[in-house]
mmCIF file of C-alpha atoms in Angstrom:
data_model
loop_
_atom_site.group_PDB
_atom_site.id
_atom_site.type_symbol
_atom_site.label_atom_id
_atom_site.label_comp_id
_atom_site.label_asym_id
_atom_site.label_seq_id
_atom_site.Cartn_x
_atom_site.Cartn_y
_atom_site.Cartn_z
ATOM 1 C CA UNK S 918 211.440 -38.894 186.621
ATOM 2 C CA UNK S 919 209.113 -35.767 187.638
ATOM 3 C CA UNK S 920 207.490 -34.672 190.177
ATOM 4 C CA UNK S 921 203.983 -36.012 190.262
ATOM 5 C CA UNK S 922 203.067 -32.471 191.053
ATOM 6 C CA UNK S 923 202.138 -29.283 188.882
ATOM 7 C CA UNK S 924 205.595 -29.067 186.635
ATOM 8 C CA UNK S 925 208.000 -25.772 186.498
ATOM 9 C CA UNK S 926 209.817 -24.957 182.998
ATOM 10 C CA UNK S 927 213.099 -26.627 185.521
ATOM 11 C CA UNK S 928 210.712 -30.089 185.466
ATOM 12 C CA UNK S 929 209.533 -30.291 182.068
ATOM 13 C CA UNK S 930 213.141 -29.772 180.467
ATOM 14 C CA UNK S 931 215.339 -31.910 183.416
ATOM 15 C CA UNK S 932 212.197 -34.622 182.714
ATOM 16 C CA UNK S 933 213.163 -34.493 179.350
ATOM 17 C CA UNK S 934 216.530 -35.284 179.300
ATOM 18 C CA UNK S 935 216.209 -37.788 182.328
ATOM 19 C CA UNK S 936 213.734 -39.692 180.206
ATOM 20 C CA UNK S 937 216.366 -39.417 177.015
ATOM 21 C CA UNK S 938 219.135 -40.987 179.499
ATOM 22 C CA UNK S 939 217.387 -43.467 181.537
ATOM 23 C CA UNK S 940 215.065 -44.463 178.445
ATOM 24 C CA UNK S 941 217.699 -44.061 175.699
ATOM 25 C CA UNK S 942 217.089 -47.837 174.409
ATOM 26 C CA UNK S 943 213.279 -47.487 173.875
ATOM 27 C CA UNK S 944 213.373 -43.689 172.921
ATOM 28 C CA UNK S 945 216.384 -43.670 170.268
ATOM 29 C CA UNK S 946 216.744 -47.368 169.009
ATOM 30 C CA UNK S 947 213.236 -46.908 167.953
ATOM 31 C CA UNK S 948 213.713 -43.507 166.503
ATOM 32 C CA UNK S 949 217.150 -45.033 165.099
ATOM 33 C CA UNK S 950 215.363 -47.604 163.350
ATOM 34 C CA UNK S 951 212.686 -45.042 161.995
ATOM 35 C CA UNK S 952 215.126 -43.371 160.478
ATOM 36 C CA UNK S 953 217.208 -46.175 158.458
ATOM 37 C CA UNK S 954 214.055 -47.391 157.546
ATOM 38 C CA UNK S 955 212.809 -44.153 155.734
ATOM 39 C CA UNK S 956 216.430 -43.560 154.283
ATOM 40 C CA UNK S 957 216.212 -46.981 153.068
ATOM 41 C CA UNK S 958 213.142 -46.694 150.974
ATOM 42 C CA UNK S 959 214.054 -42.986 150.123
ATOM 43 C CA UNK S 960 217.401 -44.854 148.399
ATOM 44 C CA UNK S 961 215.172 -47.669 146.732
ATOM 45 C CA UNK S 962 212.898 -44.892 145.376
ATOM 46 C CA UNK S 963 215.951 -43.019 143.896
ATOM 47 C CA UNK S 964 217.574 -45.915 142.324
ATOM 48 C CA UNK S 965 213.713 -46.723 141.291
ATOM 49 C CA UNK S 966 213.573 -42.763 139.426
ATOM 50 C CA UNK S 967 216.795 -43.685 137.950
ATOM 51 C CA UNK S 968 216.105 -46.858 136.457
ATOM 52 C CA UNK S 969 211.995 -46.014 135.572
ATOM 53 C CA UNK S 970 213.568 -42.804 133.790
ATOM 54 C CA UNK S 971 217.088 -43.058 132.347
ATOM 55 C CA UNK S 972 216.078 -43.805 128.667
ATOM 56 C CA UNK S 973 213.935 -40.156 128.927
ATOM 57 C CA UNK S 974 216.945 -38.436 130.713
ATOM 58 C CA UNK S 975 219.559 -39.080 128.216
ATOM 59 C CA UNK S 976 217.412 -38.280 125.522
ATOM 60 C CA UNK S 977 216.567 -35.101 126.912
ATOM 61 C CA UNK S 978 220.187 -34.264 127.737
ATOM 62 C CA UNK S 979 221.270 -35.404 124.470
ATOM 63 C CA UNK S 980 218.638 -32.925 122.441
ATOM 64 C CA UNK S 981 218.291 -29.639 125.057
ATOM 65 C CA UNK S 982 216.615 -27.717 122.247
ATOM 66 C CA UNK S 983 214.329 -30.320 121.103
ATOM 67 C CA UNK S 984 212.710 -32.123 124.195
ATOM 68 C CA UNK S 985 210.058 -34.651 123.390
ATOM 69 C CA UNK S 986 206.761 -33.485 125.472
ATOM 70 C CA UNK S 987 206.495 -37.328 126.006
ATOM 71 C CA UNK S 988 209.522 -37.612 128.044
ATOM 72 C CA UNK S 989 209.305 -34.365 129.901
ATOM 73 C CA UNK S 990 205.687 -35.715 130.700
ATOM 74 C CA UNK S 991 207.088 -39.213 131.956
ATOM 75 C CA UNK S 992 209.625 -37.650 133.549
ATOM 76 C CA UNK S 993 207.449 -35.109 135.577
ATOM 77 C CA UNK S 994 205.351 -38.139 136.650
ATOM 78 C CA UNK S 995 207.788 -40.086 138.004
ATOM 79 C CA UNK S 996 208.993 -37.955 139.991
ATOM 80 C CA UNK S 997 205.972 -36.603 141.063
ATOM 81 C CA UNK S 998 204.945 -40.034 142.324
ATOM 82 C CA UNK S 999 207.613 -40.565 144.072
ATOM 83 C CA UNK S 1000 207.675 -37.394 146.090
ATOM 84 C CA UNK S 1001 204.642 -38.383 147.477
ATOM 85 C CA UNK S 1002 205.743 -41.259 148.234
ATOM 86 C CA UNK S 1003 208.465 -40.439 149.761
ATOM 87 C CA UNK S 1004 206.127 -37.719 151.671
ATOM 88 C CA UNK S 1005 204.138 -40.274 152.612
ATOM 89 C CA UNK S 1006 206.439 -42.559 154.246
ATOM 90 C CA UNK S 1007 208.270 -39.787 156.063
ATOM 91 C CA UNK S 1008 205.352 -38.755 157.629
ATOM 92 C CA UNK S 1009 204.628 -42.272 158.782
ATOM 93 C CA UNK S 1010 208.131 -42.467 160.266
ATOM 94 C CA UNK S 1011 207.642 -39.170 162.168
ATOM 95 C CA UNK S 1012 203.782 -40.231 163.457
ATOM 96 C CA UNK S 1013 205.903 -43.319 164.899
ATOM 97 C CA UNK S 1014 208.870 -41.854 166.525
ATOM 98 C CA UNK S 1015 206.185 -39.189 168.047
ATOM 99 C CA UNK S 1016 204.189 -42.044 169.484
ATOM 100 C CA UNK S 1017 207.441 -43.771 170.267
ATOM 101 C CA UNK S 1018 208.250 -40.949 172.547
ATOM 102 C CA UNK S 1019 204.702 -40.979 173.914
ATOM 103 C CA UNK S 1020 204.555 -44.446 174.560
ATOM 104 C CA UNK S 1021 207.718 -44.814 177.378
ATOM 105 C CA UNK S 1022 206.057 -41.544 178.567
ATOM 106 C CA UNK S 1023 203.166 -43.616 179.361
ATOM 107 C CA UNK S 1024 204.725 -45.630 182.426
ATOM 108 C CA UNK S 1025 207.865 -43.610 182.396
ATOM 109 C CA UNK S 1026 206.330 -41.022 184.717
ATOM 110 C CA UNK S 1027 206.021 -43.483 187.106
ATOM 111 C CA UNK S 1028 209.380 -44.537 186.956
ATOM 112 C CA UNK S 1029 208.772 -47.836 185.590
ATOM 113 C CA UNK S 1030 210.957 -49.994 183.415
ATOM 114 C CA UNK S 1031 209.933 -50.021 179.601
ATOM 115 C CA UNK S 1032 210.029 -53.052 177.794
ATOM 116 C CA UNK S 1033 211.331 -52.451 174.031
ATOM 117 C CA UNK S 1034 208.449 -54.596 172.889
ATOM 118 C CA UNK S 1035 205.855 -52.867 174.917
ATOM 119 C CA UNK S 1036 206.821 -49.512 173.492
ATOM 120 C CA UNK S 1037 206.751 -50.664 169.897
ATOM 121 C CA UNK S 1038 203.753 -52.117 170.245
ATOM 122 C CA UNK S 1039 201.665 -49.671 171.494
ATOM 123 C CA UNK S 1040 203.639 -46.815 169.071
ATOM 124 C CA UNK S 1041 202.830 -48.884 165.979
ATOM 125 C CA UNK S 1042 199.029 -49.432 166.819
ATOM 126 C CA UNK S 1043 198.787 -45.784 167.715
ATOM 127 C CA UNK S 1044 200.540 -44.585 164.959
ATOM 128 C CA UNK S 1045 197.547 -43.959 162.246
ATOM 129 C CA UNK S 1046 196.176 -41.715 164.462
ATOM 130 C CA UNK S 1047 199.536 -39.510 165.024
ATOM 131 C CA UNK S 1048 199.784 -39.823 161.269
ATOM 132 C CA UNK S 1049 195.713 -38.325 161.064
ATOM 133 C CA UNK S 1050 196.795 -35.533 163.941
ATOM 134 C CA UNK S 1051 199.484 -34.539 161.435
ATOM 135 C CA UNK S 1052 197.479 -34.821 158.442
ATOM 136 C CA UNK S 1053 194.896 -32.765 159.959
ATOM 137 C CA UNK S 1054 197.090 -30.331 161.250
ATOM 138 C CA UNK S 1055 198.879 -29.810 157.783
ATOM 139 C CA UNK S 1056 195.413 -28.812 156.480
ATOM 140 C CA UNK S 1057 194.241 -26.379 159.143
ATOM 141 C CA UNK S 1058 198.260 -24.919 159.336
ATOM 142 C CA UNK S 1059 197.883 -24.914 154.819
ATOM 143 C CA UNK S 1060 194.811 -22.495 155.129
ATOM 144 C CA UNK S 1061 196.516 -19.502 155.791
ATOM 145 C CA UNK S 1062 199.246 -19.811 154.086
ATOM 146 C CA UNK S 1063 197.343 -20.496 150.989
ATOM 147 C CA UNK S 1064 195.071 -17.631 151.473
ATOM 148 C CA UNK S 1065 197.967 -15.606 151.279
ATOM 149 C CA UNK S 1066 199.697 -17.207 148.357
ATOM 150 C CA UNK S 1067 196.357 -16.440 146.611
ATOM 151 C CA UNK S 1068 196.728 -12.704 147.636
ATOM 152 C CA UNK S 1069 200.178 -12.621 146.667
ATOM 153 C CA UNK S 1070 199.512 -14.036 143.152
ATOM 154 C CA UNK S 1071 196.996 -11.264 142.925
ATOM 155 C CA UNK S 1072 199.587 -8.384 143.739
ATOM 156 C CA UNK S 1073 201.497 -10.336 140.792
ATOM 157 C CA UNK S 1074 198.653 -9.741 138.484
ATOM 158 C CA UNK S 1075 197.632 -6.593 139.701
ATOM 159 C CA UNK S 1076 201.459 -5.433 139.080
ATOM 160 C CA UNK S 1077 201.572 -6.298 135.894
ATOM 161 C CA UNK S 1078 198.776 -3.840 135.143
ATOM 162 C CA UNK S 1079 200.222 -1.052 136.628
ATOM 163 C CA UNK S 1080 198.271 -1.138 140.164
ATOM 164 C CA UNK S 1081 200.922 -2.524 142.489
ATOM 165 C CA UNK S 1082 200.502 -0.357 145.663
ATOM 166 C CA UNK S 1083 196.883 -1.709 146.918
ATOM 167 C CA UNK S 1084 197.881 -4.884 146.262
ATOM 168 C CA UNK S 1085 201.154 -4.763 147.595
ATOM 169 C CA UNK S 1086 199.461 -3.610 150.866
ATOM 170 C CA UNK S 1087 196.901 -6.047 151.270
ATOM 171 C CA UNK S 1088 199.486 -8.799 150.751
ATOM 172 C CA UNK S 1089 201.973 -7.803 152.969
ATOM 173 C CA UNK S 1090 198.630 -7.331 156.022
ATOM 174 C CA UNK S 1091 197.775 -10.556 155.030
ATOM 175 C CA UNK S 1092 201.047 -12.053 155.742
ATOM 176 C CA UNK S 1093 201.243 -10.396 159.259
ATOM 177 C CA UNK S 1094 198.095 -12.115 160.034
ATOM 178 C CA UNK S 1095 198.791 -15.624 158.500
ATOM 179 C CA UNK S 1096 202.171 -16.034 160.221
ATOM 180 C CA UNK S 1097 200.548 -15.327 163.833
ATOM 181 C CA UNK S 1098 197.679 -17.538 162.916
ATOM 182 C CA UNK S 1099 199.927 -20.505 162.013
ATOM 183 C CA UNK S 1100 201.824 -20.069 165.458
ATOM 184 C CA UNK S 1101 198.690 -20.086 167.324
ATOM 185 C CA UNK S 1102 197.097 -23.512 165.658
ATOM 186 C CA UNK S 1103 200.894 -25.029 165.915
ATOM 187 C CA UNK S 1104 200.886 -24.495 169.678
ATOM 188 C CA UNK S 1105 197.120 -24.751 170.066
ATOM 189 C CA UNK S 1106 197.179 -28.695 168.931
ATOM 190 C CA UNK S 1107 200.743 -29.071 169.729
ATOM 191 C CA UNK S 1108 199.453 -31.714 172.496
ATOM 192 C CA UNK S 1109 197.527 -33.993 170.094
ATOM 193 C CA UNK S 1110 199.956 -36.480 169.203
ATOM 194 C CA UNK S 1111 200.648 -37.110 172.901
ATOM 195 C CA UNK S 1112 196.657 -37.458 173.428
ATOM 196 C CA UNK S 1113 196.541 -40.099 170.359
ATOM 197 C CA UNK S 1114 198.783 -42.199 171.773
ATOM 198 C CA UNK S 1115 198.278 -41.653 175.760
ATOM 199 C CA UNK S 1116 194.927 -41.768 175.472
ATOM 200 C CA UNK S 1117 194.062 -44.154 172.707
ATOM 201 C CA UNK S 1118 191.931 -40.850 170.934
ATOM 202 C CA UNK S 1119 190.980 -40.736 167.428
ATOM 203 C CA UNK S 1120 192.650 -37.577 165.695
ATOM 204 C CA UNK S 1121 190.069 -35.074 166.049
ATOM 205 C CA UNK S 1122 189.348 -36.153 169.494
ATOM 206 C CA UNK S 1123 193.060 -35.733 169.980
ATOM 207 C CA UNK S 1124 193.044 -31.959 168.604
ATOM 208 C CA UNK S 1125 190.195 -30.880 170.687
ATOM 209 C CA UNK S 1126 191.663 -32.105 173.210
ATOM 210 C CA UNK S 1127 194.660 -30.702 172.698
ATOM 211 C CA UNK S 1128 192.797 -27.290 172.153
ATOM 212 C CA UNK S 1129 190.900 -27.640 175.393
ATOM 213 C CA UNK S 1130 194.292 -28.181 177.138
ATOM 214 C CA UNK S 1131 196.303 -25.305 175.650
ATOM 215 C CA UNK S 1132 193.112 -23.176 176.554
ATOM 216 C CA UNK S 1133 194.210 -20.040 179.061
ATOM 217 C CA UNK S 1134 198.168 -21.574 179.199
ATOM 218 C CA UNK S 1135 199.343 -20.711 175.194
ATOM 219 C CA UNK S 1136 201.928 -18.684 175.898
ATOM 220 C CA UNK S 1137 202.813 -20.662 178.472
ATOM 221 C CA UNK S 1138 203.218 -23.714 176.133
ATOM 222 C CA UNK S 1139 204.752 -21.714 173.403
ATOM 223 C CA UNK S 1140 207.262 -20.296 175.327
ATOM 224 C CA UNK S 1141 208.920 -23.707 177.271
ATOM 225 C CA UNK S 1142 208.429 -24.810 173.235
ATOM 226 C CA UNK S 1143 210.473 -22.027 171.780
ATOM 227 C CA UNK S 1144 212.963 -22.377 174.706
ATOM 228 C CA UNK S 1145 213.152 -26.540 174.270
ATOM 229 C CA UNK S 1146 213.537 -25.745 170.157
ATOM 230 C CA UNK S 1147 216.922 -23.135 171.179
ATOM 231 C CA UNK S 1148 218.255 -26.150 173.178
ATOM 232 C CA UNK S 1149 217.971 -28.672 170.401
ATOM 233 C CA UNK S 1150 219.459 -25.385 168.009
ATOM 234 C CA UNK S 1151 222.360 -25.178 170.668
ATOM 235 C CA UNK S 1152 223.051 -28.839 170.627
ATOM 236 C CA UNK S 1153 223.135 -29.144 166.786
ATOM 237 C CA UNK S 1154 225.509 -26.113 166.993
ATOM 238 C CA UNK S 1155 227.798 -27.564 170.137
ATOM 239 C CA UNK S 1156 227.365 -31.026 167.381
ATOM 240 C CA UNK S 1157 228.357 -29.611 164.069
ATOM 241 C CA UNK S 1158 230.675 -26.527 164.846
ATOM 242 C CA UNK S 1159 233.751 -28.873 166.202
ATOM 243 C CA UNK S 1160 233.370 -30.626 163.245
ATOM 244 C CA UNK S 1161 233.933 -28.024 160.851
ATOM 245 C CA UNK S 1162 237.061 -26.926 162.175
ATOM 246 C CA UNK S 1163 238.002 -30.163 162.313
ATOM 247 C CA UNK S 1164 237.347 -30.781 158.850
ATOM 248 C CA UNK S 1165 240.950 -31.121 156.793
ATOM 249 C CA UNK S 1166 241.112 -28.415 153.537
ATOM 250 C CA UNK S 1167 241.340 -30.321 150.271
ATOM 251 C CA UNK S 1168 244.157 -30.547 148.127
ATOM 252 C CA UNK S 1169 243.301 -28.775 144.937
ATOM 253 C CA UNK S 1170 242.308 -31.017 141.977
ATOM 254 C CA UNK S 1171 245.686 -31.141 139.753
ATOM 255 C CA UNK S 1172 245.270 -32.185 136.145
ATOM 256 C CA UNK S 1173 247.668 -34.506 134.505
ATOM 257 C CA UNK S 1174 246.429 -33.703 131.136
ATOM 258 C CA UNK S 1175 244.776 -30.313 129.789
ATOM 259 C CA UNK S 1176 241.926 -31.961 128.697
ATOM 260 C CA UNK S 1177 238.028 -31.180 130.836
ATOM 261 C CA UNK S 1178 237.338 -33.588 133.539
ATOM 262 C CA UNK S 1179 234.061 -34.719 134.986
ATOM 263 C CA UNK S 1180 233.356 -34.041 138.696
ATOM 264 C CA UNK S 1181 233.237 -37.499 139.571
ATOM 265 C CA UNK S 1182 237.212 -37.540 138.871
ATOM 266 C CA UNK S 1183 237.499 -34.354 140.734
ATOM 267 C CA UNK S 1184 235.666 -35.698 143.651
ATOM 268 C CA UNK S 1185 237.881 -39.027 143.296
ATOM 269 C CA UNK S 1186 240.986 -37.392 144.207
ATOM 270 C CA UNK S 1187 239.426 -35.554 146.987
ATOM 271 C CA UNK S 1188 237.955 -38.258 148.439
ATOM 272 C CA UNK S 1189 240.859 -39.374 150.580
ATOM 273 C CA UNK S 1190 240.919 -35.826 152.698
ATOM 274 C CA UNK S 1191 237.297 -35.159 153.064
ATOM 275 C CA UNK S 1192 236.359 -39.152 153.327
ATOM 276 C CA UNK S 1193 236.586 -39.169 156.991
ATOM 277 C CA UNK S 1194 235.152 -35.563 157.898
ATOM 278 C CA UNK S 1195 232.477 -36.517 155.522
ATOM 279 C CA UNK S 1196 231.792 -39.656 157.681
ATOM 280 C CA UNK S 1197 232.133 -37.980 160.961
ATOM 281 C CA UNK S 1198 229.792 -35.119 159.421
ATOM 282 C CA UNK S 1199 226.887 -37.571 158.482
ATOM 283 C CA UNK S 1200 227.172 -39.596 162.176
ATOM 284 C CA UNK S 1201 226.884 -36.432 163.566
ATOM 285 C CA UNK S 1202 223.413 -35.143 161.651
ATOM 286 C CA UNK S 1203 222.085 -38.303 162.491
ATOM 287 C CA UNK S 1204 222.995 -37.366 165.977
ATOM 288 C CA UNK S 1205 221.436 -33.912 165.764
ATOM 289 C CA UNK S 1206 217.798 -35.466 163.911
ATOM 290 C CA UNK S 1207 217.573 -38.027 166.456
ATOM 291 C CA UNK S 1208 217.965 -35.653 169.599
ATOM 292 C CA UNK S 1209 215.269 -33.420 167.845
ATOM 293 C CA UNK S 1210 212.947 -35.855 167.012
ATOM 294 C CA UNK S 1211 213.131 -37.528 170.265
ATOM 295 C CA UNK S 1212 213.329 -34.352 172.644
ATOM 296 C CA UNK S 1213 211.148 -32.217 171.111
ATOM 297 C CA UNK S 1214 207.983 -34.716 171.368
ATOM 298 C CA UNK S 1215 209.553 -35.940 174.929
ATOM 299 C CA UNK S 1216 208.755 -31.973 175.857
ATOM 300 C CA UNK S 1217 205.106 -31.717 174.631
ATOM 301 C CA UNK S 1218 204.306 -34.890 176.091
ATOM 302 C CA UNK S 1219 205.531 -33.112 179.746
ATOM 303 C CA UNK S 1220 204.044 -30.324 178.936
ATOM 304 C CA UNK S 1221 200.386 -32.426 178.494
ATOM 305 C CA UNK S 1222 201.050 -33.829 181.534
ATOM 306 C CA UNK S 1223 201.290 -30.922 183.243
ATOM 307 C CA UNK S 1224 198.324 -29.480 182.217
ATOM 308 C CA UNK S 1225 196.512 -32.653 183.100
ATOM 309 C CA UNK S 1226 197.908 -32.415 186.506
ATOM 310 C CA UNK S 1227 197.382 -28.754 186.739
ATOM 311 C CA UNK S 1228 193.399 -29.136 185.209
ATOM 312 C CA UNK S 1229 192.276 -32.677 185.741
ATOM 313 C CA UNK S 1230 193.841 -33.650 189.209
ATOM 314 C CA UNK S 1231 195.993 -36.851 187.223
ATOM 315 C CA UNK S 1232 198.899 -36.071 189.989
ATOM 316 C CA UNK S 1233 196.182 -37.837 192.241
ATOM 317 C CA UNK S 1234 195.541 -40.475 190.046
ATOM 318 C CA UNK S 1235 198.957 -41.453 188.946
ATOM 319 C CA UNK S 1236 200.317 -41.501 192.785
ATOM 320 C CA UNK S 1237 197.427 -44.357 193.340
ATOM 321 C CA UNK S 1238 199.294 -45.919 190.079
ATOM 322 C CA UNK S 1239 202.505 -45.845 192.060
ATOM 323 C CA UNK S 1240 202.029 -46.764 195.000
ATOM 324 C CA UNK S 1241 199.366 -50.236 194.455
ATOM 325 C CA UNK S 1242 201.462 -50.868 191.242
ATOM 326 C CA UNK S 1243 198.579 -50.886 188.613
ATOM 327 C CA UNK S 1244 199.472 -50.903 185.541
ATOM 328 C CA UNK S 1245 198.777 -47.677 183.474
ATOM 329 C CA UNK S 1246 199.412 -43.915 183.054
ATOM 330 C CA UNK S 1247 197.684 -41.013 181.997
ATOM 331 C CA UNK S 1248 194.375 -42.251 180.284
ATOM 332 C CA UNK S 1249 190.987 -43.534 180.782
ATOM 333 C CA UNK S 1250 189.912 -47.293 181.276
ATOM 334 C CA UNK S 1251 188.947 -48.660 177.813
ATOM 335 C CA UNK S 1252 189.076 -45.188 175.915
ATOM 336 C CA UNK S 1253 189.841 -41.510 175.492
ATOM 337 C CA UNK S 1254 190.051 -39.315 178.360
ATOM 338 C CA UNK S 1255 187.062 -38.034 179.637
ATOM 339 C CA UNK S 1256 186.650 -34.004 179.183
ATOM 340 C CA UNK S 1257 185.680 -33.304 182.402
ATOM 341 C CA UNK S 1258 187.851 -34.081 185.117
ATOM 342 C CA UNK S 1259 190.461 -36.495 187.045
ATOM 343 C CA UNK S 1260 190.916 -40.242 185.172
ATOM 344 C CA UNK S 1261 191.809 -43.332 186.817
ATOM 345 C CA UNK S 1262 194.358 -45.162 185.386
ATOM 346 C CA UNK S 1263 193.672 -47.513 182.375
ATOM 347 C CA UNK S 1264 195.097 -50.477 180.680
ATOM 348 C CA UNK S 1265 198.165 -50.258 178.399
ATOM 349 C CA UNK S 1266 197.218 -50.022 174.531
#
């Protein structure tokens, strides 16, 4: 699949799509299957908001002016509890299909076939600690940007006593600085989830690792990043524009009587000319999430490689793999990788 040598940008993005083609079973009907699973239990918490909430919801639309703080209270809960919910389990879904993609990494650099099983397996068991890298990384990534949020409420208060222009400056320096800092921590632990999962690390082994990686080679990283995120861009474009030319103009709505109508009637006699493009538009989204949420991860994962081969001789290491047939890839025997230096190859999580 790649060279088991120090990678170019040529390597890391032909590695990635050979792995999507020659791996597509383990890679997408995992990521597939991710995916309906999180829409499913984003519909059963819908119909669950609906239900849990209806009797508040009419009585609130049926009295605008007079809204019972009980309901509006109920109401807010719900919904609040759902969303994190629903947070929840799409960040679950997204810690799997990253250690999905990590997982046929793991003997796909050798070449090696991937058993379905094998790859779920080792993605579900490794998939709390993607889930902590994420977690952990949504804190560190949520400093910034709420140290700026608190500046900018204080150019809102400071505004409305007449004293915008200090403010205004200090807010708009702080935003310069908190928009570079997030950049630098996204790339800087950008190679964590690959470490959880290739290297059976706990999540803040897996970020300092991922920082001691990155160390000396960020704009390296960041730049074969920003070039693999215009690919997927250009592929959702080459994906969606067809389809919007193709997509038939609706017949306008035609009233039979002069009384109002709902939406749901207008939508009811437009349904037979966008049906179809509607159809063809969803299959197609799915088609552009999946490619993202595969490739993207597929291209850190090279990318830790390559440092690994570049910093901690594992080119060595994984050409003994290949050639006596051991079983194993880049990690330690019985644990996280070792600071230091080269690793032999280790058992399969």
């Amino acid at each position: 699949m790649i060279p088991l040598a120090p990678l170019g940008v040529d390597h890391i993005l032909g590695g990635a799509f050979v792995t999507m083609r020659r791996y597509a079973k383990p890679l997408f009907g995992l990521a597939l299957a991710g995916v309906v699973v999180l829409a499913a239990l984003t519909l059963g918490l819908q119909v669950l908001v609906y239900h849990s909430t209806k009797d508040q919801m009419d009585r609130m639309s049926a009295a605008p002016r007079s809204i019972d703080p009980s309901d509006l209270r109920a109401v807010l809960i719900t919904f609040g509890f759902v969303w994190a919910v629903g947070m929840l389990v799409s960040l679950v879904a997204s810690s799997f299909i990253q250690a999905s993609s990590a997982a046929t990494l793991h003997d796909a650099v050798l070449g090696r076939r991937v058993p379905l099983g094998a790859v779920w397996k080792r993605a579900w068991s490794r998939t709390p600690s993607v889930l902590g890298v994420t977690l952990l990384m949504g804190v560190f990534i949520a400093i910034p940007m709420a140290l700026f949020a608190l500046m900018f409420f204080g150019l809102m208060m400071a505004a409305s006593n007449g004293e915008p222009f200090v403010p205004a400056g200090l807010a708009f320096l702080l935003l310069l600085l908190s928009v570079p800092l997030t950049l630098w921590l996204l790339v800087r632990f950008s190679f964590a989830p690959a470490a959880a999962v290739l290297e059976g690390a706990s999540p803040l082994t897996a970020l300092r690792r991922s920082a001691r990686l990155v160390r000396g080679a960020w704009w390296r990283t960041f730049g074969i990043t920003l070039l693999g995120g215009l690919i997927a861009f250009i592929v959702a474009i080459v994906v969606n524009v067809p389809l919007r030319f193709a997509m038939p103009t609706p017949q306008p709505y035609t009233a039979s009587t002069q009384t109002s109508v709902s939406m749901s009637e207008v939508y009811v006699q437009m349904l037979p000319d966008l049906g179809p493009a509607l159809v063809l538009s969803a299959i197609a989204g799915v088609f552009v999430q999946l490619f993202f949420m595969v490739f993207m991860p597929l291209l850190s994962g090279l990318l830790y490689i390559d440092q690994r081969i570049r910093r901690e001789g594992l080119a060595d290491v994984l050409m003994r793999a290949a050639g006596t047939g051991t079983p194993g890839g880049p990690e330690t025997p019985g644990g996280p990788a070792a600071p230091g230096g080269p690793q032999a190859p280790g058992s399969v999580h």
